[in-house]
């Protein structure tokens, strides 16, 4: 679990993914035939094959906060980066890329149930603007700060969205055996702000088929929304979300791969959210795409929770997908 701890504790919000990119590159150096970074910052890891191009995508970025004003007393005003929720932010601890930590609070006169981001601030302990500016500048980014914890078979950490997907894809690349597919494992940037990296990477690679791996909400907590996913029941094959509908050929590939390897799996049909597949499938003349989901509790908070077995089975499923000749599935 040391790799997952390193991935989740790395501060790399959208647009500032170089830190986590370096961790992943070090893990896959010697495993791939070539590793390179494109203009936008996507990390592309290529295992050459003689068959069709298969792109696997997991996003490196996490939601975060950007400094937009520092007042005379050293309090920092900010804007959210990606799908940050107000109720998860209040009283949370954040960490800037340089290691500076702070607490998010709000103006005392405001009602916390209805307070907006414009009434919130980050307190880094500075007593003046000059003192604050020695640590933080306008445009600097932070993310949630959270400890990594393994409790039984459950993993709790910040940024499991989508460092869990990154971990599974790294492990799959390390364990995959024989394949004729031309494999591109892409660790994408800026997913949380509009699936941006996946779009440019797909345009560059022009794959014949693509599979993204991301997290999805579960319905196994008290009085939760009625959702099909449960922790510990295996990765999910996503039928749809707000950004895409799975291509029939990719659905068959994913389901066959799970069944052939006797990997437990779940089915998911979401009416909201989006993954890298949403951008990939609309690139160029269209790319057959799908998504594997890792069931996750408390997404976009400082303490997300997954099941260790789901993480391991996601890596196994991705490896089997890589080994399965995609040519026989292409419609």
CSV table of C-alpha atoms in Angstrom, one decimal:
chain,number,residue,atom,x,y,z
A,1,UNK,CA,0.0,0.0,0.0
A,2,UNK,CA,3.0,2.3,0.1
A,3,UNK,CA,2.5,3.3,-3.6
A,4,UNK,CA,-1.2,4.2,-3.0
A,5,UNK,CA,-0.1,6.2,0.0
A,6,UNK,CA,2.4,8.1,-2.0
A,7,UNK,CA,-0.1,8.8,-4.8
A,8,UNK,CA,-2.9,10.0,-2.5
A,9,UNK,CA,-0.7,12.2,-0.3
A,10,UNK,CA,0.8,14.0,-3.3
A,11,UNK,CA,-0.7,17.5,-3.7
A,12,UNK,CA,-1.5,17.7,-7.4
A,13,UNK,CA,-4.7,19.6,-8.2
A,14,UNK,CA,-5.9,20.1,-11.8
A,15,UNK,CA,-3.3,21.8,-13.9
A,16,UNK,CA,-0.5,21.1,-11.4
A,17,UNK,CA,0.0,17.4,-11.9
A,18,UNK,CA,3.8,17.2,-12.2
A,19,UNK,CA,4.4,15.8,-8.7
A,20,UNK,CA,2.2,12.8,-9.2
A,21,UNK,CA,3.3,12.4,-12.8
A,22,UNK,CA,6.9,11.9,-11.5
A,23,UNK,CA,5.8,9.2,-9.0
A,24,UNK,CA,4.0,7.3,-11.8
A,25,UNK,CA,6.8,7.7,-14.2
A,26,UNK,CA,9.3,6.2,-11.7
A,27,UNK,CA,7.0,3.2,-11.2
A,28,UNK,CA,6.7,2.4,-14.9
A,29,UNK,CA,10.2,3.1,-16.1
A,30,UNK,CA,11.6,-0.1,-17.5
A,31,UNK,CA,8.1,-1.6,-17.8
A,32,UNK,CA,7.1,0.3,-20.9
A,33,UNK,CA,8.8,0.7,-24.3
A,34,UNK,CA,8.4,4.5,-24.1
A,35,UNK,CA,7.1,7.1,-21.7
A,36,UNK,CA,6.5,10.7,-22.6
A,37,UNK,CA,4.5,13.7,-21.6
A,38,UNK,CA,2.4,15.6,-24.1
A,39,UNK,CA,2.0,19.4,-24.2
A,40,UNK,CA,-0.9,19.5,-21.7
A,41,UNK,CA,0.9,17.3,-19.2
A,42,UNK,CA,-0.7,13.8,-19.8
A,43,UNK,CA,1.8,11.0,-19.0
A,44,UNK,CA,1.6,8.5,-21.8
A,45,UNK,CA,3.1,5.0,-21.2
A,46,UNK,CA,3.4,2.8,-24.3
A,47,UNK,CA,3.8,-0.9,-24.5
A,48,UNK,CA,4.2,-1.6,-28.2
A,49,UNK,CA,2.2,-4.4,-29.9
A,50,UNK,CA,1.4,-5.4,-33.4
A,51,UNK,CA,-2.4,-5.3,-32.9
A,52,UNK,CA,-5.0,-2.6,-32.6
A,53,UNK,CA,-4.4,0.5,-30.3
A,54,UNK,CA,-6.0,0.2,-26.9
A,55,UNK,CA,-6.0,3.3,-24.7
A,56,UNK,CA,-6.4,3.0,-20.9
A,57,UNK,CA,-6.9,6.2,-19.0
A,58,UNK,CA,-6.9,7.2,-15.3
A,59,UNK,CA,-6.7,10.9,-14.2
A,60,UNK,CA,-3.9,12.2,-12.0
A,61,UNK,CA,-5.5,15.4,-10.9
A,62,UNK,CA,-7.6,16.1,-7.8
A,63,UNK,CA,-10.1,18.8,-6.9
A,64,UNK,CA,-8.5,21.8,-5.1
A,65,UNK,CA,-8.5,25.5,-4.3
A,66,UNK,CA,-6.7,28.5,-5.9
A,67,UNK,CA,-5.7,31.7,-4.0
A,68,UNK,CA,-7.3,34.8,-5.5
A,69,UNK,CA,-6.9,37.4,-2.7
A,70,UNK,CA,-4.9,37.9,0.5
A,71,UNK,CA,-6.3,40.5,2.9
A,72,UNK,CA,-4.4,42.7,5.3
A,73,UNK,CA,-4.7,40.3,8.2
A,74,UNK,CA,-3.3,37.4,6.2
A,75,UNK,CA,-6.5,35.5,5.5
A,76,UNK,CA,-6.7,33.9,2.1
A,77,UNK,CA,-9.7,34.1,-0.2
A,78,UNK,CA,-9.9,31.4,-2.8
A,79,UNK,CA,-11.9,29.9,-5.6
A,80,UNK,CA,-12.7,26.1,-6.0
A,81,UNK,CA,-10.9,24.0,-8.7
A,82,UNK,CA,-13.3,21.3,-9.9
A,83,UNK,CA,-16.2,19.8,-8.0
A,84,UNK,CA,-15.5,21.1,-4.5
A,85,UNK,CA,-18.6,21.2,-2.2
A,86,UNK,CA,-19.1,23.8,0.4
A,87,UNK,CA,-20.1,21.5,3.2
A,88,UNK,CA,-17.1,19.3,2.7
A,89,UNK,CA,-14.8,22.3,2.7
A,90,UNK,CA,-15.8,24.1,5.9
A,91,UNK,CA,-13.4,23.2,8.7
A,92,UNK,CA,-11.3,21.0,6.5
A,93,UNK,CA,-7.5,21.2,6.4
A,94,UNK,CA,-5.8,22.0,3.1
A,95,UNK,CA,-2.2,21.7,2.0
A,96,UNK,CA,-0.5,23.8,-0.7
A,97,UNK,CA,2.0,22.3,-3.1
A,98,UNK,CA,4.9,23.9,-1.1
A,99,UNK,CA,3.7,22.1,2.1
A,100,UNK,CA,2.0,25.1,3.7
A,101,UNK,CA,-1.2,24.0,5.6
A,102,UNK,CA,-4.3,25.9,6.5
A,103,UNK,CA,-7.8,25.6,7.7
A,104,UNK,CA,-10.9,26.6,5.8
A,105,UNK,CA,-13.5,28.6,7.7
A,106,UNK,CA,-16.1,31.2,7.0
A,107,UNK,CA,-17.2,34.7,8.1
A,108,UNK,CA,-18.8,34.4,11.6
A,109,UNK,CA,-22.0,36.3,10.6
A,110,UNK,CA,-22.8,33.8,7.9
A,111,UNK,CA,-25.1,30.7,8.2
A,112,UNK,CA,-22.8,27.7,7.5
A,113,UNK,CA,-25.6,25.9,5.8
A,114,UNK,CA,-26.0,28.6,3.1
A,115,UNK,CA,-22.5,30.2,3.1
A,116,UNK,CA,-20.9,30.6,-0.4
A,117,UNK,CA,-17.3,30.3,-1.3
A,118,UNK,CA,-17.1,34.1,-1.5
A,119,UNK,CA,-17.6,34.2,2.3
A,120,UNK,CA,-15.0,31.5,3.0
A,121,UNK,CA,-11.3,31.8,3.7
A,122,UNK,CA,-8.1,29.8,4.4
A,123,UNK,CA,-6.3,30.5,7.7
A,124,UNK,CA,-2.6,29.6,7.4
A,125,UNK,CA,-1.7,31.2,10.8
A,126,UNK,CA,-0.3,34.4,9.3
A,127,UNK,CA,-0.8,37.6,11.2
A,128,UNK,CA,-0.4,40.0,8.2
A,129,UNK,CA,-0.5,40.1,4.4
A,130,UNK,CA,3.2,40.4,4.2
A,131,UNK,CA,3.6,37.3,6.4
A,132,UNK,CA,1.1,35.3,4.3
A,133,UNK,CA,2.7,36.3,1.1
A,134,UNK,CA,6.0,34.8,2.2
A,135,UNK,CA,4.3,31.4,2.0
A,136,UNK,CA,1.5,31.7,-0.5
A,137,UNK,CA,1.0,33.8,-3.7
A,138,UNK,CA,-2.0,34.6,-5.8
A,139,UNK,CA,-2.6,31.7,-8.1
A,140,UNK,CA,-1.1,29.1,-5.8
A,141,UNK,CA,-3.1,25.9,-5.4
A,142,UNK,CA,-4.0,23.6,-2.5
A,143,UNK,CA,-5.9,20.4,-2.1
A,144,UNK,CA,-7.5,18.7,0.9
A,145,UNK,CA,-5.1,17.4,3.5
A,146,UNK,CA,-5.9,13.9,4.8
A,147,UNK,CA,-4.1,11.0,6.4
A,148,UNK,CA,-3.8,7.7,4.7
A,149,UNK,CA,-5.2,4.8,6.7
A,150,UNK,CA,-5.7,1.1,6.2
A,151,UNK,CA,-8.4,-0.2,8.5
A,152,UNK,CA,-9.1,-3.9,8.0
A,153,UNK,CA,-9.8,-4.3,4.3
A,154,UNK,CA,-10.8,-0.7,3.8
A,155,UNK,CA,-8.6,2.2,2.7
A,156,UNK,CA,-9.3,5.8,3.7
A,157,UNK,CA,-7.5,8.7,2.1
A,158,UNK,CA,-8.0,11.9,0.2
A,159,UNK,CA,-7.8,11.9,-3.6
A,160,UNK,CA,-8.7,8.3,-4.1
A,161,UNK,CA,-10.6,10.0,-6.9
A,162,UNK,CA,-8.7,9.0,-9.0
A,163,UNK,CA,-5.4,8.0,-7.5
A,164,UNK,CA,-7.1,4.6,-6.9
A,165,UNK,CA,-7.6,4.4,-10.6
A,166,UNK,CA,-4.0,5.4,-11.2
A,167,UNK,CA,-2.8,2.7,-8.8
A,168,UNK,CA,-4.9,0.0,-10.5
A,169,UNK,CA,-3.6,1.0,-14.0
A,170,UNK,CA,0.0,1.0,-12.8
A,171,UNK,CA,-0.4,-2.4,-11.3
A,172,UNK,CA,-2.1,-3.7,-14.4
A,173,UNK,CA,0.8,-2.5,-16.5
A,174,UNK,CA,3.2,-4.3,-14.2
A,175,UNK,CA,1.4,-7.6,-14.2
A,176,UNK,CA,0.1,-7.8,-17.8
A,177,UNK,CA,1.6,-10.8,-19.6
A,178,UNK,CA,1.3,-11.5,-23.3
A,179,UNK,CA,-0.7,-9.2,-25.6
A,180,UNK,CA,-0.8,-8.3,-29.2
A,181,UNK,CA,-2.6,-5.1,-28.5
A,182,UNK,CA,-0.8,-1.8,-28.8
A,183,UNK,CA,-1.2,-0.5,-25.3
A,184,UNK,CA,-1.2,3.1,-24.2
A,185,UNK,CA,-1.7,3.7,-20.5
A,186,UNK,CA,-2.5,7.4,-20.2
A,187,UNK,CA,-2.5,9.2,-16.9
A,188,UNK,CA,-4.5,12.2,-17.7
A,189,UNK,CA,-4.6,15.8,-16.5
A,190,UNK,CA,-7.4,18.3,-15.7
A,191,UNK,CA,-10.2,15.7,-15.6
A,192,UNK,CA,-11.9,17.4,-12.7
A,193,UNK,CA,-12.3,20.6,-14.7
A,194,UNK,CA,-13.7,19.2,-17.9
A,195,UNK,CA,-12.0,16.0,-19.0
A,196,UNK,CA,-9.5,18.2,-20.8
A,197,UNK,CA,-6.4,15.9,-20.8
A,198,UNK,CA,-8.3,12.9,-22.1
A,199,UNK,CA,-9.4,14.8,-25.1
A,200,UNK,CA,-6.0,15.9,-26.2
A,201,UNK,CA,-4.4,12.5,-25.4
A,202,UNK,CA,-7.0,10.7,-27.5
A,203,UNK,CA,-6.5,13.0,-30.4
A,204,UNK,CA,-2.7,12.4,-30.2
A,205,UNK,CA,-3.0,8.6,-29.9
A,206,UNK,CA,-6.1,8.0,-32.0
A,207,UNK,CA,-6.9,4.6,-30.4
A,208,UNK,CA,-9.2,1.9,-31.8
A,209,UNK,CA,-10.8,1.4,-28.4
A,210,UNK,CA,-10.5,3.1,-25.0
A,211,UNK,CA,-11.3,2.2,-21.4
A,212,UNK,CA,-11.1,4.7,-18.5
A,213,UNK,CA,-10.9,3.8,-14.9
A,214,UNK,CA,-12.4,6.1,-12.2
A,215,UNK,CA,-14.4,6.0,-9.0
A,216,UNK,CA,-18.1,5.9,-8.5
A,217,UNK,CA,-20.5,6.5,-5.6
A,218,UNK,CA,-21.9,3.6,-3.6
A,219,UNK,CA,-25.3,3.0,-2.0
A,220,UNK,CA,-24.2,1.0,1.0
A,221,UNK,CA,-24.2,3.7,3.8
A,222,UNK,CA,-27.1,4.4,6.1
A,223,UNK,CA,-30.1,6.0,4.4
A,224,UNK,CA,-28.0,6.6,1.3
A,225,UNK,CA,-29.3,7.3,-2.2
A,226,UNK,CA,-30.4,4.1,-3.9
A,227,UNK,CA,-27.3,3.2,-5.9
A,228,UNK,CA,-26.3,-0.3,-7.1
A,229,UNK,CA,-22.7,-0.3,-6.1
A,230,UNK,CA,-21.3,-1.8,-2.8
A,231,UNK,CA,-17.8,-1.8,-1.4
A,232,UNK,CA,-16.1,-5.2,-1.6
A,233,UNK,CA,-18.3,-6.6,-4.4
A,234,UNK,CA,-15.8,-5.9,-7.2
A,235,UNK,CA,-15.2,-3.2,-9.8
A,236,UNK,CA,-18.2,-2.0,-11.8
A,237,UNK,CA,-18.7,-1.8,-15.6
A,238,UNK,CA,-20.4,1.6,-16.1
A,239,UNK,CA,-23.2,1.4,-18.6
A,240,UNK,CA,-23.7,5.2,-18.7
A,241,UNK,CA,-23.3,8.5,-16.9
A,242,UNK,CA,-24.0,12.1,-18.0
A,243,UNK,CA,-21.0,12.2,-20.3
A,244,UNK,CA,-21.3,8.9,-22.3
A,245,UNK,CA,-23.0,5.6,-23.0
A,246,UNK,CA,-20.8,2.6,-23.1
A,247,UNK,CA,-20.1,1.3,-26.6
A,248,UNK,CA,-21.5,-2.2,-27.2
A,249,UNK,CA,-18.1,-3.6,-28.3
A,250,UNK,CA,-16.4,-2.2,-25.1
A,251,UNK,CA,-19.1,-3.6,-22.9
A,252,UNK,CA,-18.6,-7.0,-24.4
A,253,UNK,CA,-14.8,-6.7,-23.9
A,254,UNK,CA,-15.1,-5.7,-20.2
A,255,UNK,CA,-17.8,-8.3,-19.3
A,256,UNK,CA,-16.0,-11.2,-21.1
A,257,UNK,CA,-12.7,-10.2,-19.5
A,258,UNK,CA,-14.3,-10.3,-16.0
A,259,UNK,CA,-16.0,-13.6,-16.6
A,260,UNK,CA,-13.0,-15.3,-18.2
A,261,UNK,CA,-10.8,-14.3,-15.2
A,262,UNK,CA,-13.6,-15.0,-12.6
A,263,UNK,CA,-13.3,-11.5,-11.3
A,264,UNK,CA,-16.3,-10.3,-9.3
A,265,UNK,CA,-17.9,-7.3,-10.9
A,266,UNK,CA,-20.9,-5.0,-10.6
A,267,UNK,CA,-23.0,-3.1,-13.1
A,268,UNK,CA,-23.6,0.7,-12.9
A,269,UNK,CA,-25.9,3.0,-14.7
A,270,UNK,CA,-25.5,6.6,-13.4
A,271,UNK,CA,-27.6,9.7,-14.4
A,272,UNK,CA,-24.9,12.2,-13.4
A,273,UNK,CA,-21.1,12.7,-13.4
A,274,UNK,CA,-18.6,12.0,-16.1
A,275,UNK,CA,-15.2,10.2,-16.7
A,276,UNK,CA,-12.5,10.5,-19.3
A,277,UNK,CA,-14.5,8.3,-21.5
A,278,UNK,CA,-16.9,11.2,-22.0
A,279,UNK,CA,-14.2,13.1,-23.8
A,280,UNK,CA,-12.4,10.2,-25.5
A,281,UNK,CA,-15.5,8.8,-27.3
A,282,UNK,CA,-16.2,12.1,-29.0
A,283,UNK,CA,-12.6,12.6,-30.3
A,284,UNK,CA,-11.9,12.6,-34.0
A,285,UNK,CA,-14.4,10.5,-35.8
A,286,UNK,CA,-15.4,8.8,-32.6
A,287,UNK,CA,-13.7,6.1,-30.4
A,288,UNK,CA,-15.4,3.1,-28.9
A,289,UNK,CA,-15.1,3.8,-25.2
A,290,UNK,CA,-16.1,2.5,-21.7
A,291,UNK,CA,-15.4,2.9,-18.1
A,292,UNK,CA,-14.5,0.6,-15.2
A,293,UNK,CA,-15.5,2.1,-11.8
A,294,UNK,CA,-14.0,1.6,-8.4
A,295,UNK,CA,-16.8,1.8,-5.7
A,296,UNK,CA,-16.0,4.7,-3.4
A,297,UNK,CA,-17.6,6.4,-0.4
A,298,UNK,CA,-17.5,10.1,0.3
A,299,UNK,CA,-16.1,11.2,-3.1
A,300,UNK,CA,-14.6,14.7,-3.2
A,301,UNK,CA,-14.0,14.9,0.5
A,302,UNK,CA,-10.8,14.8,2.6
A,303,UNK,CA,-11.5,11.1,3.6
A,304,UNK,CA,-12.7,8.9,0.8
A,305,UNK,CA,-13.0,5.1,1.4
A,306,UNK,CA,-12.6,2.1,-0.9
A,307,UNK,CA,-12.2,-1.6,-0.4
A,308,UNK,CA,-8.8,-3.2,-0.9
A,309,UNK,CA,-10.2,-6.1,-2.8
A,310,UNK,CA,-12.0,-3.9,-5.3
A,311,UNK,CA,-8.7,-2.1,-6.0
A,312,UNK,CA,-6.9,-5.4,-6.5
A,313,UNK,CA,-9.6,-6.8,-8.7
A,314,UNK,CA,-9.7,-3.6,-10.8
A,315,UNK,CA,-6.0,-4.1,-11.6
A,316,UNK,CA,-6.6,-7.7,-12.5
A,317,UNK,CA,-9.5,-6.7,-14.8
A,318,UNK,CA,-7.5,-4.0,-16.5
A,319,UNK,CA,-4.6,-6.5,-17.1
A,320,UNK,CA,-7.1,-9.1,-18.6
A,321,UNK,CA,-8.5,-6.3,-20.8
A,322,UNK,CA,-5.0,-5.5,-22.1
A,323,UNK,CA,-4.4,-9.2,-22.8
A,324,UNK,CA,-7.7,-9.8,-24.6
A,325,UNK,CA,-7.3,-9.2,-28.4
A,326,UNK,CA,-9.5,-6.2,-29.0
A,327,UNK,CA,-9.6,-6.8,-32.7
A,328,UNK,CA,-12.3,-9.5,-32.2
A,329,UNK,CA,-14.5,-7.0,-30.5
A,330,UNK,CA,-14.3,-4.1,-32.9
A,331,UNK,CA,-17.5,-3.5,-34.7
